[in-house]
Backbone as a ProteinNet text record, in pm:
[ID]
protein_1_A
[PRIMARY]
MVVIAVVGGALLVLGVVCLLSPLPGIFFIIAGLAVLATEYAWSKRLLQKIPQWLNRVRGLKPNARTAAYLWVKGMIAKAHKAVAKF
[TERTIARY]
-1088.1	-1016.3	-918	-881.5	-766.5	-663.7	-614.2	-530.8	-544.5	-622.4	-621.4	-490.8	-604	-511	-356.1	-365.2	-180.8	-153.4	-188.5	-112.6	-115.8	-212.8	-217	-127.5	-99.7	-62.1	143.3	173.1	298.5	370.8	196.5	288.3	339	216.5	276.7	437.3	432.3	568	680.5	602.4	722.1	748.5	636.4	682.2	761.3	709.2	779.3	912.2	951.9	1051.1	1187.3	1157.1	1128.9	1174.4	1154.9	1115.2	1245.9	1326.9	1393	1540.3	1585	1604.6	1627.3	1744.9	1716.9	1588.9	1506.3	1374.8	1289.7	1194.8	1042.3	946.9	920.3	860.3	672.2	713.4	565.8	455.5	568	471.8	401.1	484.7	445.2	331.9	341.1	243	154	124.3	-5.9	-62.2	52.4	-42.1	-98.7	-20.5	-120.4	-213.6	-221.7	-336.3	-456.4	-392.7	-524.4	-575	-511.3	-623.1	-615.3	-606.2	-665.9	-770.9	-856.6	-900.9	-1043.3	-1023.5	-1164.4	-1187	-1138.3	-1243	-1219.5	-1131.4	-1156.5	-1154.2	-1216.4	-1300.8	-1157.1	-1099.1	-1006.1	-891.6	-834.7	-789.5	-787.1	-922.9	-1027.9	-915.6	-1020.5	-1013.7	-884.3	-744.6	-639.5	-598.7	-597.7	-603	-650.1	-789.9	-800.6	-729.9	-695.4	-617.2	-470.8	-446.2	-317.2	-232.6	-390.7	-348.1	-278.4	-364.8	-373.2	-208.4	-189.9	-64.5	48.5	45.1	140.4	81.7	13.1	-15.5	45.3	107.4	88.8	316.1	337.1	443.1	501.5	441.3	445.4	427.5	376.5	324.8	467.4	560.2	683.9	723.9	800.3	910.5	1029.4	1077.1	1187.7	1284.8	1276.5	1434.6	1392.4	1268.3	1273.4	1330.7	1296.6	1322.3	1427	1517.1	1634.7	1756.1	1662.1	1769.2	1732	1615.2	1652.4	1725.5	1720.5	1785.8	1977.3	2040.7	2134.7	2129.4	2067.9	2060.9	2126.5	2030.7	1987.9	2144.9	2181.3	2345.3	2413.5	2468.1	2526.4	2525.2	2438.6	2442.1	2499.2	2477.8	2527.3	2714	2734.1	2904.4	2938.9	2901.8	2933.1	2962.5	2863.9	2819.8	2947.6	2942.4	3032.4	3193.3	3264.9	3346.2	3375.3	3217.6	3273.8	3370.3	3285.9	3269.5	3448.1	3398.2	3539.4	3711.3	3664.1	3789.2	3868.4	3772.7	3753.8	3824.9
2277	2178.6	2102.9	2245.6	2231	2265.2	2354.6	2307.4	2142.8	2130.6	1955.8	1895.4	1871.2	1846.8	1873	2018	2090	1992.5	1994.3	1914.5	1789.9	1756	1562.1	1520.9	1609.4	1529.7	1565.9	1661	1738	1629	1586.6	1432.3	1397.2	1279.2	1220.5	1232.8	1283.1	1288.6	1303.9	1367.2	1386.8	1222.1	1169.8	1017.2	927.6	913.5	879.8	862.2	957.5	1022.3	991.4	1038.3	1004.8	815.5	761.8	611.4	560.5	646.2	638.1	683.9	731.9	770.1	699.2	762.5	655.1	783.2	829.8	890.5	808	796.7	726.3	700.2	677.7	773.4	742.9	584.2	532	638.5	746.6	785.9	915.5	996.2	1091.3	1010.7	889.8	906	866.8	756.7	827.1	906	1066	1152.3	1241.3	1181	1232.3	1178.1	1075.6	1014.5	1071.8	1052.6	1059.5	1210.7	1324.7	1477.8	1460.1	1352.8	1366.9	1250.6	1165.9	1102.5	1199.3	1305.1	1426.1	1411.5	1424.4	1490.3	1369.4	1242.1	1142.1	1002.4	946	785.8	699.7	744.2	681.5	641.4	811.3	793.7	726.8	706.5	615.3	499.3	437.1	270	233.2	274.6	282.8	276.2	411.4	412.9	282.9	208.5	104.3	31	12.1	-91.3	-106	-5.7	-54.8	-103.1	-134.9	-254.1	-383.7	-448	-561	-581.9	-490.7	-472.9	-461.5	-386.7	-420.8	-543.7	-604.3	-744.2	-858	-813.6	-872.1	-883.4	-795.4	-758.7	-836.5	-806.6	-864.8	-996.4	-1083.6	-1206.4	-1256	-1181.7	-1262.6	-1341.7	-1420.6	-1582.7	-1527.3	-1521.7	-1465	-1490.7	-1597.3	-1576.3	-1519.4	-1470	-1338.9	-1207.2	-1194.2	-1117.8	-1088.4	-1183.6	-1225	-1206.9	-1233.5	-1293.1	-1102.9	-1033.2	-898.3	-803.4	-847	-734.6	-765.7	-841.5	-894.9	-872.1	-897.6	-781.5	-680	-618.4	-444.1	-423.2	-507.8	-462.4	-469.5	-585.8	-578.1	-529.4	-461.1	-325.9	-222.4	-208.6	-98.2	-62.8	-197	-237.3	-177.6	-301.9	-254.7	-93.2	8.7	110.6	162.1	186.3	248.3	179.5	82.8	64.1	137.8	172.8	220.9	405.7	441.2	542.3	543.5	479.9	488	499.9	519.5	400.1	576.7	668	777.7	880.1
483.2	387.9	320.6	223.1	166.7	258.3	401	517	530	567.7	617.8	499.5	389	261	284.4	297.2	302.5	377	539.2	585.7	684.7	626.9	640.3	516	434.1	306.5	338.3	399.3	438.1	501.7	611.8	698.1	613.6	582.2	476	377.9	336.8	276.5	387.2	519.2	593.3	609.6	643.3	720.2	584.9	492.6	353.3	365.6	349.9	371.1	518	648.4	757.5	735.9	653.2	647	622.7	478.8	425.4	554.8	645.3	719.1	860.5	942.9	1082	1166.1	1109.2	1261.6	1199	1286.9	1328.6	1260.6	1060.6	978.9	1040.7	1095.9	1088.2	1201.2	1214.4	1348.7	1239.7	1200.5	1035.1	973.4	985.2	828.7	913.7	1101.8	1130.6	1135.2	1170.6	1248.7	1111.1	966.3	847.5	805.8	834.5	771.5	861.2	1036.1	1149.3	1072.7	1061.9	955.4	918.7	796.5	682.8	672.8	802.3	796.8	882.1	886	896	823.4	660.9	593.5	453.3	451.7	386	388.6	370.6	390.5	358.8	239.2	208.3	340.1	392.4	503.3	604.2	658.7	742.5	727.7	645.3	577	651.7	598.2	624.3	757.6	871.4	940.2	1030.5	968	1041.9	1002.1	954.7	887.1	974	1001.7	1073.1	1205	1263.9	1404.9	1360.6	1245.2	1167.2	1103.6	1054.1	973.4	1110.2	1211	1307.2	1404.2	1451.7	1456.3	1348.9	1192	1105	1126.5	1142.6	1157.3	1297.1	1397	1570.2	1543.6	1417.5	1393.2	1313.8	1307.6	1237.9	1230.8	1201.9	1305.9	1338.3	1469.6	1446.6	1393.8	1315.1	1222.1	1111.9	1030.5	909.2	980.2	1122.1	1174.6	1130.6	1290.9	1269.6	1185.9	980	880.9	900.8	853.6	797.4	894.7	1036.4	1147.1	1073.6	1038.3	1029.5	866.2	794.1	679.2	694.2	692.7	716	818.2	913.3	961	956.1	804.1	688.6	596.8	538.3	452.7	510	658.4	733.7	788.5	813.6	819.3	631.3	573	407.1	358.4	401.2	365.4	430.4	615.7	682.7	634.9	569.5	590.2	422.8	314.9	190.4	207.5	347.5	334.2	408.5	468.6	623	508.4	381.7	260	260.6	208.4	247.9	317.7
[MASK]
++++++++++++++++++++++++++++++++++++++++++++++++++++++++++++++++++++++++++++++++++++++

């Protein structure tokens, strides 16, 4: 039980860290929840809600996705310019 909690927790933390970097953190989060779901009911409930959340994201209007994409792209461009000055 302790091993499952440690491994699942480590995968969740790794997933959150990866979300802040260019790595695909959602895969680590899902893996961590899957490991924790073998012991904990709360994790199993969260794991069952993921398909609903993904459907909501897919159902976003193209304008909302485009706006978010352009915002992120603009922020990256600003960061690149700031780094290039050094």
